[in-house]
């Protein structure tokens, strides 16, 4: 501001200094003219002596240096005191004193001298604006003079005893530099951003002698609009604050009303450009904005000084100084200083952000290492347990298979031997041997079927054949099947049907439901002692059926219940030796229940018995059918239907391929989407299954619907997850169906069959 005098520019310093200090001051003046541009003038007594006779008598000093330039005017005069080896020194930047000295020089110069005209512009008082050279001069002058000053040093200025303004200004310059060094030092020594900002706010408020100083931080938050797209909205709040008095209202955590500031044109843009805003009178400045005026009045803001904090090209926040008790006219030096602090804080914030990112990546990496290590440990333990279980299973199976085979081979050999002899074996013995051979063969077949069935379930090749059946009929069939075993073991077998005629009809895979009940009843009979009881109880709950098998057997320890449904498991080796079996029955049962979408629970008390409760949902009609249950017309229908899969995962592709091939479809696998449209146009499939990004899926679908050869091709997409809203949107774009991964074989066949049959029906129409 042109009407504001720099503290140094209106001061005259008089001091007795050692010769060495005076020589340093002379060097400073020579240094300044080298920094200045070519228009700067540096005169001393040696230069001017050739132009003026008796310079000491005229100018009253034996040695002087005079610097005249557009940025700085400074006069150094010194009179040597030989007895004390010191100089009586006068230093001034005061415009009037400079003008008077320059005018005196010009008066004694010959008008023809080149110096005469060069001094002409400076014979009137001239105050250069505040500039970097002035700041440099202040700092260097302080470094030279500070050792010679004491806190009580005083000089004579125009006959009055006053505190030296030069010293005060230099002290202010050093204080600024010290505060800057403190901020920079904290940045270098600490990455704790909160500590840096809190200290900076507190020290800066004290240094500038303002009533309140705050940091306002901009923050972006994500909002959703009506088009289900995310948008960024910038808001902010005061995160750090220092007040000279607790009576001043606090702005901490205050969220400013953006509608007030929006009336200020491009207020964020100018801050992003690094502009510093100084407002001496906010009441006058914002008189046109009622909202903003009320906001500032509420929080006692009379004057404010704002410097931006721009981090990596982005406006991070604002450094704001407030005067609350009286208005203030901000100096250029104060603006520049606040801006410097803002720049250094931006460096601190950027470093803290980088450090936070590194720490987050480090923590993420460490967590992943811990998780992966735990996964490897769990995998190793599971692998060891599985190997142990399988080893036991194989050992047990060798015994289980050997027993019926021994009976079959031994008794059939006996019959063969007697058939070759002249005498015949009694008929009753022949019948007994044949019955034993048949029972052993059936037992052997049951074990083999159990193993094969479990293998099919594990590989995902198992498909339910859903149809309507009678719950009563299935229950009676399975009771009849195990009745001989119950009678042999002298166990009371009961059937408790709690359903009426209207509840008897149910949709599921009846063979698998009967298999579930057989495994549970057989298991209950195996572990129930003589004279015990086993009960099968059935009832309906809305759209579900509950199947309960209750026994009075040996029971199961609570901690071992979770092991019941593990593969190749029997709870104790002693049980395996005593009761036999593959150890797959309950594991197979659980998988069949889950294949129906049902649940299985166990309740047990040691030496009192166990209860297995199964809940199965009523399946949609005509839902799942395996190939051997398809009628001939359907098999012929699907035989020539081509299904194309676009899938990069080999395991997923193999599973889908085996399922569709088993269902009599012509299956083609495309590993990637390269030129997929041309390939599909050539193949003309009945349906295409796509496992790609949604944008690619929509693009392929659009192309298929436009081509005459593929207009009727159905499109099924595979997704990790999908919301009802997303499905509504993509179905409106022509996608025919979807399937959530991981793939459920029965559901895949259901969806594909539905697409193919609907396509054929529409063609017939």
XYZ file of C-alpha atoms in Angstrom:
765
model
C 0.000 0.000 0.000
C 1.563 3.271 -1.136
C 0.502 5.274 1.907
C 2.019 2.870 4.430
C 5.605 3.606 5.477
C 7.953 0.720 6.060
C 9.304 0.916 9.628
C 12.903 1.069 8.381
C 12.190 3.792 5.802
C 11.298 6.419 8.412
C 14.192 5.844 10.787
C 17.641 7.356 11.387
C 20.153 5.290 13.315
C 23.129 6.927 15.054
C 25.614 4.659 16.735
C 29.296 4.272 17.614
C 30.552 1.082 15.991
C 33.921 -0.697 15.746
C 35.868 -0.268 12.509
C 35.233 -3.904 11.572
C 31.455 -3.470 11.830
C 31.592 -0.284 9.763
C 33.565 -2.123 7.071
C 30.875 -4.835 7.008
C 28.247 -2.121 6.499
C 30.250 -0.677 3.591
C 30.381 -4.168 2.077
C 26.602 -4.419 2.454
C 26.069 -1.272 0.382
C 28.404 -2.625 -2.339
C 26.522 -5.921 -2.230
C 23.175 -4.183 -2.655
C 24.164 -2.351 -5.836
C 25.311 -5.638 -7.372
C 21.904 -7.164 -6.657
C 20.047 -4.141 -8.105
C 19.581 -3.472 -11.821
C 21.775 -1.300 -14.043
C 19.900 1.911 -13.124
C 21.023 1.780 -9.489
C 23.491 4.412 -8.255
C 26.167 3.857 -5.594
C 28.162 6.923 -4.575
C 30.866 7.213 -1.913
C 33.400 9.805 -0.864
C 36.100 8.289 -3.070
C 34.001 8.501 -6.249
C 32.684 12.011 -5.616
C 36.028 13.486 -4.511
C 37.085 13.946 -8.146
C 33.989 16.024 -8.771
C 33.796 18.071 -5.533
C 36.642 19.823 -3.679
C 36.684 19.617 0.146
C 34.051 16.898 0.379
C 34.402 16.471 4.201
C 33.789 20.122 4.846
C 30.785 20.277 2.548
C 29.085 16.997 3.527
C 30.212 16.837 7.152
C 31.610 13.286 6.946
C 34.832 11.775 5.798
C 33.278 8.468 4.588
C 29.831 7.776 3.151
C 27.947 5.342 0.892
C 24.739 6.387 -0.850
C 22.532 3.827 -2.626
C 19.820 5.211 -4.924
C 17.481 2.872 -6.844
C 13.844 2.160 -7.639
C 13.705 -0.501 -4.920
C 15.810 0.919 -2.107
C 17.406 4.230 -1.065
C 19.864 4.013 1.834
C 22.595 6.300 3.220
C 25.555 5.210 5.341
C 27.808 7.871 6.891
C 30.774 7.369 9.184
C 33.320 9.604 10.931
C 36.462 7.900 12.158
C 37.511 8.340 15.781
C 41.184 7.380 15.653
C 41.683 7.369 19.423
C 38.981 4.765 20.024
C 39.348 2.952 16.675
C 35.631 3.363 16.035
C 33.223 5.164 13.746
C 30.376 7.506 14.561
C 27.806 5.949 12.226
C 24.533 7.266 10.823
C 22.210 4.980 8.827
C 18.962 6.104 7.278
C 16.413 5.125 4.669
C 14.200 8.109 5.530
C 13.092 9.727 2.223
C 13.476 13.326 3.398
C 17.015 12.760 4.737
C 18.025 10.973 1.517
C 16.613 13.792 -0.613
C 18.400 16.499 1.379
C 21.756 14.716 1.173
C 21.339 14.076 -2.573
C 20.369 17.719 -3.197
C 23.464 18.923 -1.318
C 25.637 16.719 -3.522
C 24.003 17.961 -6.705
C 24.470 21.616 -5.713
C 28.253 21.194 -5.516
C 28.513 19.247 -8.757
C 29.372 20.864 -12.076
C 26.206 20.906 -14.246
C 28.301 19.243 -16.965
C 29.065 16.298 -14.662
C 27.187 13.093 -15.586
C 26.302 12.657 -11.907
C 24.366 15.928 -11.930
C 21.560 14.586 -14.104
C 21.583 11.089 -12.602
C 20.950 12.497 -9.140
C 18.101 14.739 -10.279
C 15.273 12.163 -9.780
C 16.280 11.669 -6.136
C 16.415 15.303 -4.872
C 12.738 15.002 -3.918
C 11.564 12.601 -1.154
C 11.107 9.149 -2.737
C 9.687 6.044 -0.985
C 10.232 2.785 -2.910
C 7.476 0.151 -2.455
C 8.045 -2.844 -0.172
C 10.069 -5.394 -2.151
C 12.409 -8.400 -1.771
C 15.515 -6.167 -1.799
C 14.147 -4.213 1.186
C 13.596 -7.523 3.058
C 17.095 -8.679 2.160
C 18.539 -5.325 3.373
C 16.646 -5.586 6.675
C 17.896 -9.110 7.310
C 21.542 -8.365 6.465
C 21.519 -5.149 8.467
C 20.160 -7.023 11.474
C 22.822 -9.735 11.217
C 25.544 -7.067 11.228
C 24.144 -4.805 13.937
C 22.443 -7.211 16.389
C 25.629 -8.048 18.353
C 26.156 -4.319 18.985
C 22.634 -3.615 20.316
C 21.376 -4.151 23.811
C 17.767 -4.159 24.923
C 18.224 -0.635 26.385
C 20.049 0.878 23.427
C 18.685 4.281 22.543
C 19.726 6.960 20.007
C 19.069 10.611 19.446
C 16.541 11.411 16.718
C 15.772 15.091 16.129
C 16.739 15.924 19.716
C 14.389 13.394 21.372
C 15.144 10.143 23.242
C 13.131 7.440 21.449
C 13.370 3.645 21.043
C 15.148 3.000 17.800
C 12.650 2.105 15.006
C 15.352 0.436 12.935
C 16.028 -2.071 15.676
C 12.310 -2.764 16.153
C 11.844 -3.374 12.449
C 14.864 -5.635 12.296
C 13.693 -7.504 15.345
C 10.316 -8.009 13.636
C 12.068 -9.363 10.536
C 14.066 -11.835 12.625
C 10.943 -12.849 14.552
C 9.223 -13.637 11.260
C 12.162 -15.689 10.126
C 12.276 -17.497 13.453
C 8.591 -18.379 13.195
C 9.115 -19.584 9.628
C 12.093 -21.636 10.762
C 9.988 -23.092 13.559
C 7.284 -24.207 11.105
C 9.866 -25.562 8.662
C 11.686 -27.297 11.510
C 8.501 -29.009 12.646
C 7.816 -30.132 9.089
C 11.254 -31.688 8.920
C 11.152 -33.239 12.372
C 7.555 -34.433 12.586
C 4.977 -35.960 10.295
C 2.225 -35.460 12.871
C 0.126 -32.966 10.934
C -2.125 -32.077 13.864
C 0.884 -31.051 15.982
C 2.300 -28.896 13.179
C -0.992 -27.122 12.473
C -1.886 -26.537 16.117
C 1.523 -24.999 16.830
C 1.486 -22.891 13.660
C -1.964 -21.457 14.431
C -1.051 -20.619 18.019
C 2.350 -19.041 17.249
C 1.131 -17.177 14.179
C -1.795 -15.594 16.055
C 0.560 -14.447 18.781
C 3.098 -13.062 16.306
C 0.574 -11.134 14.189
C -1.240 -9.953 17.339
C -4.631 -10.829 15.888
C -7.710 -11.734 17.925
C -8.436 -15.056 16.263
C -6.611 -17.241 13.747
C -8.159 -20.335 12.206
C -7.537 -22.968 9.563
C -10.554 -23.682 7.369
C -10.291 -27.035 5.603
C -12.188 -27.896 2.410
C -13.537 -31.427 2.223
C -15.249 -33.291 -0.577
C -18.117 -35.691 0.012
C -19.882 -38.007 -2.402
C -23.595 -37.487 -3.017
C -25.986 -39.431 -5.251
C -28.247 -37.748 -7.749
C -31.458 -38.948 -9.330
C -29.565 -40.663 -12.146
C -27.864 -42.991 -9.631
C -24.540 -41.344 -10.404
C -22.134 -40.141 -7.767
C -21.120 -36.480 -7.661
C -18.565 -34.613 -5.577
C -19.713 -31.700 -3.432
C -17.178 -29.480 -1.716
C -17.833 -28.287 1.812
C -15.560 -27.460 4.704
C -15.157 -26.634 8.354
C -12.801 -24.937 10.785
C -10.367 -27.587 12.034
C -7.842 -25.517 14.043
C -8.271 -22.307 16.030
C -6.414 -19.967 18.388
C -8.160 -17.056 20.219
C -6.693 -14.212 22.244
C -9.654 -14.431 24.645
C -12.231 -17.072 25.539
C -14.925 -14.397 25.226
C -14.502 -14.411 21.449
C -16.959 -16.869 19.841
C -15.301 -20.103 18.750
C -15.388 -21.182 15.098
C -13.924 -24.630 15.768
C -15.743 -27.370 13.800
C -18.029 -24.743 12.297
C -19.298 -25.643 8.825
C -19.604 -22.428 6.814
C -22.754 -21.802 4.818
C -21.600 -22.224 1.242
C -24.650 -20.327 -0.011
C -23.213 -17.174 1.596
C -19.818 -17.500 -0.064
C -21.308 -18.462 -3.420
C -22.308 -14.803 -3.831
C -18.610 -13.888 -4.005
C -17.565 -14.330 -7.680
C -14.957 -17.091 -8.166
C -13.939 -16.973 -4.507
C -12.379 -20.436 -4.682
C -10.684 -19.826 -8.031
C -8.696 -16.808 -6.786
C -7.523 -18.766 -3.763
C -6.404 -21.657 -6.006
C -4.270 -19.107 -7.863
C -2.523 -18.234 -4.579
C -4.172 -14.841 -4.070
C -4.020 -13.338 -0.569
C -7.109 -11.356 0.453
C -6.938 -8.522 2.992
C -10.147 -6.830 4.115
C -9.776 -3.903 6.498
C -13.527 -3.323 6.946
C -15.761 -6.389 6.382
C -18.932 -4.405 7.132
C -18.286 -2.091 4.196
C -16.893 -4.823 1.938
C -19.865 -7.198 2.306
C -22.641 -4.659 2.730
C -24.390 -6.082 -0.363
C -24.501 -9.638 1.062
C -26.955 -9.857 3.947
C -26.179 -13.551 4.547
C -22.426 -13.034 4.765
C -22.721 -9.830 6.782
C -24.856 -11.572 9.403
C -22.460 -14.511 9.499
C -19.406 -12.272 10.103
C -21.265 -10.102 12.618
C -22.341 -13.161 14.579
C -18.722 -14.208 15.029
C -17.329 -10.677 15.703
C -15.312 -10.374 12.479
C -14.372 -6.726 11.801
C -11.260 -7.222 9.647
C -9.800 -10.354 8.129
C -6.690 -11.524 6.304
C -6.871 -14.736 4.267
C -4.063 -16.789 2.710
C -4.722 -20.003 0.749
C -3.175 -23.396 1.497
C -2.727 -25.004 -1.936
C -1.535 -28.609 -1.760
C -0.258 -30.181 -4.974
C -2.252 -27.763 -7.113
C -5.488 -28.296 -5.175
C -7.074 -25.839 -2.745
C -6.798 -27.685 0.585
C -7.875 -24.903 2.924
C -7.518 -21.307 4.103
C -5.393 -19.629 6.772
C -7.604 -16.840 8.199
C -6.737 -14.062 10.669
C -9.581 -12.102 12.341
C -9.746 -8.804 14.191
C -12.734 -8.961 16.526
C -12.476 -5.885 18.798
C -11.368 -3.159 16.357
C -10.764 -2.794 12.664
C -7.249 -3.162 11.306
C -5.331 -1.936 8.273
C -3.225 -4.866 7.066
C 0.397 -4.204 6.069
C 1.967 -5.633 2.922
C 4.580 -7.353 5.085
C 1.802 -9.079 7.063
C 0.113 -10.302 3.867
C 3.363 -11.624 2.481
C 4.229 -13.323 5.761
C 0.837 -15.057 6.072
C 1.235 -16.267 2.488
C 4.673 -17.720 3.295
C 3.276 -19.579 6.283
C 0.472 -20.945 4.078
C 3.033 -22.246 1.555
C 5.075 -24.002 4.240
C 1.938 -25.537 5.757
C 1.007 -26.825 2.293
C 4.358 -28.639 2.195
C 3.674 -30.129 5.627
C 0.200 -31.290 4.600
C 1.495 -32.850 1.376
C 4.209 -34.708 3.254
C 1.685 -35.891 5.834
C -0.621 -37.142 3.071
C 2.230 -39.056 1.457
C 3.207 -40.474 4.824
C -0.397 -41.510 5.522
C -0.591 -43.248 2.134
C 2.659 -45.084 2.806
C 1.438 -46.120 6.263
C -1.887 -47.304 4.852
C -0.131 -49.328 2.171
C 2.241 -50.703 4.788
C -0.627 -51.677 7.104
C -2.565 -53.180 4.202
C 0.471 -55.158 3.114
C 1.134 -56.357 6.662
C -2.521 -57.356 7.060
C -2.422 -59.238 3.774
C 0.753 -61.016 4.848
C -0.895 -61.972 8.155
C -4.073 -63.131 6.393
C -2.153 -65.047 3.737
C 0.052 -66.660 6.383
C -3.029 -67.675 8.353
C -4.656 -68.988 5.183
C -1.578 -71.075 4.448
C -1.579 -72.396 8.007
C -5.293 -73.195 7.827
C -4.819 -74.826 4.440
C -1.936 -76.898 5.772
C -3.916 -77.981 8.836
C -6.983 -78.733 6.690
C -4.831 -80.642 4.217
C -3.211 -82.657 6.980
C -6.604 -83.352 8.546
C -8.062 -84.315 5.152
C -5.140 -86.609 4.410
C -5.503 -88.199 7.825
C -9.258 -88.606 7.361
C -8.847 -90.033 3.881
C -6.153 -92.426 5.088
C -8.483 -93.632 7.800
C -11.306 -93.792 5.268
C -9.279 -95.930 2.875
C -8.204 -98.208 5.711
C -11.767 -98.507 6.906
C -13.097 -99.087 3.380
C -10.639 -101.902 2.809
C -12.244 -103.598 5.789
C -15.812 -102.629 4.872
C -15.415 -103.889 1.305
C -13.448 -106.981 2.274
C -16.160 -108.252 4.639
C -19.013 -108.591 2.100
C -16.596 -109.674 -0.638
C -15.253 -112.419 1.635
C -18.812 -113.644 2.204
C -19.633 -113.531 -1.509
C -16.445 -115.242 -2.646
C -16.423 -117.785 0.191
C -20.064 -118.862 -0.028
C -20.177 -118.827 -3.820
C -17.013 -120.978 -3.805
C -18.682 -123.396 -1.410
C -21.722 -123.676 -3.665
C -19.475 -124.181 -6.699
C -17.539 -126.905 -4.886
C -20.674 -128.796 -3.887
C -22.077 -128.521 -7.383
C -19.041 -130.457 -8.668
C -19.375 -133.211 -6.090
C -21.548 -136.244 -6.459
C -23.463 -135.321 -3.351
C -25.581 -132.152 -3.179
C -25.733 -129.534 -0.454
C -29.000 -129.500 1.450
C -31.540 -127.128 -0.043
C -31.973 -125.060 3.122
C -28.205 -124.418 3.265
C -28.170 -123.476 -0.399
C -30.918 -120.960 0.211
C -29.126 -119.609 3.281
C -25.858 -119.200 1.359
C -27.582 -117.538 -1.573
C -29.439 -115.146 0.760
C -26.164 -114.192 2.472
C -24.510 -113.645 -0.919
C -27.402 -111.445 -2.027
C -27.371 -109.391 1.210
C -23.590 -108.923 1.024
C -23.862 -107.889 -2.620
C -26.560 -105.335 -1.799
C -24.487 -103.985 1.079
C -21.468 -103.744 -1.183
C -23.511 -102.002 -3.872
C -24.906 -99.510 -1.344
C -21.402 -98.530 -0.239
C -20.158 -98.135 -3.807
C -23.216 -96.090 -4.792
C -22.708 -93.898 -1.717
C -19.109 -93.173 -2.707
C -20.005 -92.480 -6.346
C -22.917 -90.282 -5.384
C -20.769 -88.248 -3.025
C -18.160 -87.876 -5.781
C -20.797 -86.528 -8.178
C -22.018 -84.053 -5.606
C -18.478 -82.834 -4.939
C -17.768 -82.326 -8.634
C -20.993 -80.353 -9.170
C -22.402 -82.859 -11.644
C -25.428 -83.683 -9.546
C -28.766 -82.336 -10.807
C -32.115 -82.653 -9.019
C -35.116 -84.101 -10.792
C -37.952 -82.111 -9.241
C -41.513 -83.378 -9.514
C -44.667 -83.621 -7.455
C -44.846 -86.552 -5.018
C -46.590 -87.766 -1.883
C -44.776 -87.190 1.399
C -46.711 -90.035 2.983
C -45.696 -92.486 0.267
C -42.010 -91.543 0.504
C -42.081 -91.834 4.307
C -43.712 -95.272 4.239
C -41.284 -96.501 1.563
C -38.224 -95.535 3.587
C -39.733 -97.003 6.796
C -40.354 -100.258 4.947
C -36.774 -100.195 3.633
C -35.210 -100.050 7.132
C -37.831 -102.099 8.984
C -35.911 -105.350 8.661
C -32.804 -103.736 10.161
C -34.907 -102.294 13.026
C -36.476 -105.676 13.685
C -33.085 -107.370 13.573
C -31.715 -104.905 16.133
C -34.908 -105.130 18.231
C -35.529 -101.395 17.975
C -38.999 -99.869 17.950
C -39.436 -97.976 14.643
C -42.283 -95.428 14.494
C -43.745 -93.103 11.838
C -45.453 -89.912 13.055
C -47.183 -88.157 10.132
C -48.556 -84.762 11.198
C -49.926 -83.779 7.787
C -53.392 -83.912 6.278
C -54.357 -84.859 2.735
C -54.080 -81.274 1.424
C -50.495 -80.987 2.779
C -49.332 -84.332 1.416
C -48.369 -83.079 -2.064
C -44.865 -81.630 -2.308
C -42.414 -80.540 -5.020
C -38.816 -81.798 -4.706
C -36.650 -84.700 -5.895
C -38.475 -87.638 -4.255
C -35.590 -90.088 -4.740
C -33.190 -87.728 -2.974
C -35.676 -86.970 -0.172
C -36.039 -90.695 0.391
C -32.249 -91.025 0.329
C -31.936 -88.278 2.984
C -34.406 -90.049 5.250
C -32.731 -93.425 4.685
C -29.311 -92.109 5.738
C -30.748 -90.486 8.866
C -32.828 -93.520 9.872
C -29.975 -95.934 9.152
C -27.632 -93.744 11.219
C -30.163 -93.607 14.088
C -30.634 -97.413 14.051
C -26.874 -97.957 13.994
C -26.262 -95.945 17.180
C -29.412 -96.925 19.129
C -29.056 -99.839 21.539
C -31.408 -102.808 21.736
C -34.949 -102.035 22.945
C -34.488 -98.378 22.033
C -36.749 -96.427 19.679
C -36.359 -94.423 16.454
C -39.111 -92.072 15.246
C -39.609 -90.401 11.868
C -41.809 -87.312 12.246
C -43.076 -85.163 9.346
C -45.072 -81.890 9.355
C -45.667 -78.894 7.101
C -44.907 -75.218 7.837
C -46.342 -72.981 5.113
C -44.168 -73.607 2.052
C -41.687 -75.867 3.864
C -41.690 -79.446 5.070
C -39.936 -80.499 8.280
C -38.457 -83.995 8.537
C -37.349 -85.090 12.005
C -35.533 -88.288 12.970
C -35.390 -88.861 16.718
C -33.598 -91.709 18.480
C -32.806 -92.876 22.007
C -29.210 -93.765 21.151
C -25.805 -93.056 22.600
C -25.882 -89.312 21.802
C -23.148 -86.980 20.584
C -20.829 -84.692 22.512
C -21.678 -81.043 21.827
C -18.169 -80.066 20.706
C -18.152 -82.891 18.147
C -21.471 -82.046 16.480
C -19.800 -79.778 13.837
C -17.710 -82.793 12.696
C -20.806 -84.855 11.928
C -21.197 -83.610 8.367
C -17.506 -83.597 7.410
C -16.364 -85.976 4.698
C -14.848 -89.324 5.736
C -15.631 -88.604 9.395
C -16.770 -90.796 12.202
C -16.468 -89.234 15.605
C -14.288 -91.952 17.112
C -12.249 -94.807 15.691
C -13.907 -97.096 18.197
C -17.300 -96.236 16.668
C -15.970 -96.967 13.216
C -14.734 -100.378 14.314
C -17.943 -101.109 16.208
C -20.567 -99.721 13.838
C -18.838 -99.734 10.441
C -19.829 -97.610 7.472
C -18.048 -95.327 4.983
C -18.323 -92.164 7.062
C -19.977 -90.421 4.088
C -23.640 -90.863 4.961
C -24.223 -87.627 6.885
C -21.908 -85.598 4.613
C -23.925 -86.821 1.626
C -27.165 -86.046 3.472
C -26.113 -82.476 4.200
C -25.178 -81.837 0.570
C -28.487 -83.232 -0.696
C -30.362 -81.011 1.771
C -28.429 -77.934 0.673
C -28.937 -78.840 -2.978
C -32.657 -78.454 -2.258
C -31.959 -75.112 -0.551
C -32.802 -76.572 2.857
C -31.193 -76.712 6.307
C -30.221 -79.466 8.745
C -29.862 -79.123 12.525
C -28.807 -81.499 15.316
C -29.790 -81.693 18.973
C -28.180 -84.338 21.162
C -27.670 -85.398 24.790
C -25.100 -88.022 25.746
C -26.688 -91.402 26.577
C -30.184 -90.003 25.942
C -30.366 -89.702 22.196
C -30.180 -87.369 19.197
C -32.618 -85.498 16.967
C -31.923 -84.487 13.358
C -34.278 -81.817 11.963
C -34.405 -81.024 8.241
C -36.384 -78.194 6.614
C -36.873 -78.327 2.850
C -38.547 -75.593 0.783
C -41.249 -76.463 -1.731
C -39.456 -76.303 -5.095
C -40.982 -74.437 -8.075
C -42.857 -76.787 -10.362
C -40.967 -78.339 -13.270
C -37.757 -76.794 -12.032
C -34.812 -79.187 -12.323
C -34.483 -82.320 -14.378
C -31.355 -84.335 -15.005
C -30.700 -85.875 -18.394
C -31.874 -89.373 -17.499
C -35.236 -87.890 -16.429
C -35.706 -85.853 -19.603
C -38.209 -87.370 -21.941
C -37.183 -88.243 -25.487
C -38.814 -85.170 -27.019
C -36.877 -82.845 -24.763
C -33.614 -84.714 -25.365
C -34.134 -84.421 -29.126
C -35.058 -80.780 -28.690
C -31.852 -79.856 -26.840
C -29.564 -82.026 -28.934
C -29.105 -79.517 -31.743
C -29.246 -76.396 -29.623
C -25.912 -74.503 -29.462
C -24.855 -72.675 -26.326
C -21.785 -70.388 -26.518
C -19.905 -69.398 -23.358
C -17.532 -66.391 -23.295
C -15.454 -67.032 -20.165
C -11.761 -66.493 -19.249
C -11.809 -68.766 -16.167
C -11.062 -72.353 -17.181
C -12.589 -73.933 -14.059
C -15.893 -72.107 -14.504
C -15.925 -72.936 -18.204
C -15.235 -76.633 -17.525
C -18.093 -76.871 -15.015
C -20.593 -75.151 -17.324
C -19.409 -77.222 -20.288
C -19.887 -80.538 -18.495
C -23.348 -79.548 -17.262
C -24.583 -78.388 -20.662
C -23.012 -81.312 -22.517
C -24.643 -83.744 -20.078
C -27.942 -81.995 -20.753
C -27.471 -82.761 -24.479
C -26.622 -79.214 -25.584
C -24.004 -78.437 -28.213
C -21.482 -76.430 -26.139
C -18.826 -74.027 -27.477
C -16.357 -72.161 -25.275
C -14.758 -68.854 -26.300
C -11.931 -67.965 -23.913
C -11.950 -64.217 -24.586
C -14.134 -61.587 -26.215
C -11.830 -60.882 -29.166
C -13.924 -60.612 -32.337
C -16.730 -62.303 -30.413
C -19.465 -60.684 -32.556
C -18.118 -62.167 -35.780
C -17.791 -65.595 -34.153
C -21.351 -65.480 -32.812
C -22.675 -64.312 -36.173
C -21.044 -67.363 -37.744
C -22.175 -69.843 -35.041
C -25.773 -68.503 -34.704
C -26.201 -69.982 -31.179
C -29.514 -70.395 -29.439
C -28.071 -68.707 -26.359
C -24.846 -67.054 -25.254
C -23.522 -66.918 -21.690
C -21.318 -63.878 -20.995
C -18.948 -63.436 -18.056
C -17.468 -59.992 -18.816
C -17.668 -56.353 -17.762
C -21.201 -55.027 -17.962
C -20.260 -52.455 -20.608
C -18.896 -55.224 -22.872
C -21.969 -57.374 -22.220
C -24.312 -54.555 -23.245
C -22.257 -53.858 -26.369
C -22.308 -57.527 -27.446
C -26.035 -57.785 -26.722
C -26.787 -54.689 -28.802
C -24.821 -56.074 -31.756
C -26.542 -59.466 -31.512
C -29.999 -57.912 -31.553
C -29.139 -55.871 -34.658
C -27.850 -58.806 -36.758
C -30.559 -60.839 -38.582
C -28.704 -64.105 -37.879
C -28.587 -63.579 -34.102
C -31.733 -61.576 -33.349
C -33.255 -64.587 -31.582
C -30.123 -65.435 -29.568
C -30.795 -65.312 -25.844
C -28.236 -63.583 -23.586
C -27.515 -64.760 -20.048
C -24.947 -62.836 -17.964
C -22.869 -64.159 -15.070
C -22.372 -61.669 -12.231
C -20.708 -61.730 -8.784
C -23.697 -59.751 -7.480
C -26.562 -57.722 -8.875
C -29.256 -55.522 -7.348
C -32.877 -55.530 -8.432
C -32.422 -52.000 -9.749
C -29.410 -53.004 -11.852
C -31.279 -55.996 -13.237
C -34.267 -53.823 -14.149
C -31.959 -51.473 -16.061
C -30.046 -54.110 -18.016
C -33.154 -56.189 -18.726
C -34.687 -53.117 -20.351
C -31.614 -53.036 -22.586
C -32.364 -56.536 -23.871
C -30.508 -58.879 -21.492
C -32.645 -62.016 -21.116
C -31.490 -63.465 -17.786
C -28.678 -63.513 -15.205
C -26.984 -65.972 -12.868
C -25.021 -65.177 -9.696
C -21.615 -66.785 -9.152
C -20.560 -69.226 -7.792
C -22.483 -71.374 -10.262
C -25.227 -73.636 -8.901
C -25.522 -76.448 -11.451
C -29.251 -77.018 -11.017
C -30.014 -73.315 -11.282
C -27.829 -72.951 -14.390
C -29.713 -75.730 -16.192
C -33.022 -74.269 -15.100
C -32.186 -70.834 -16.500
C -30.735 -72.194 -19.761
C -33.683 -74.553 -20.307
C -36.125 -71.722 -19.658
C -34.371 -69.493 -22.227
C -34.185 -72.218 -24.871
C -37.785 -73.385 -24.421
C -39.108 -69.812 -24.433
C -37.134 -69.127 -27.596
C -38.559 -72.230 -29.285
C -42.075 -71.348 -28.204
C -41.784 -67.833 -29.625
C -40.504 -69.263 -32.914
C -43.461 -71.639 -33.130
C -45.877 -68.802 -32.549
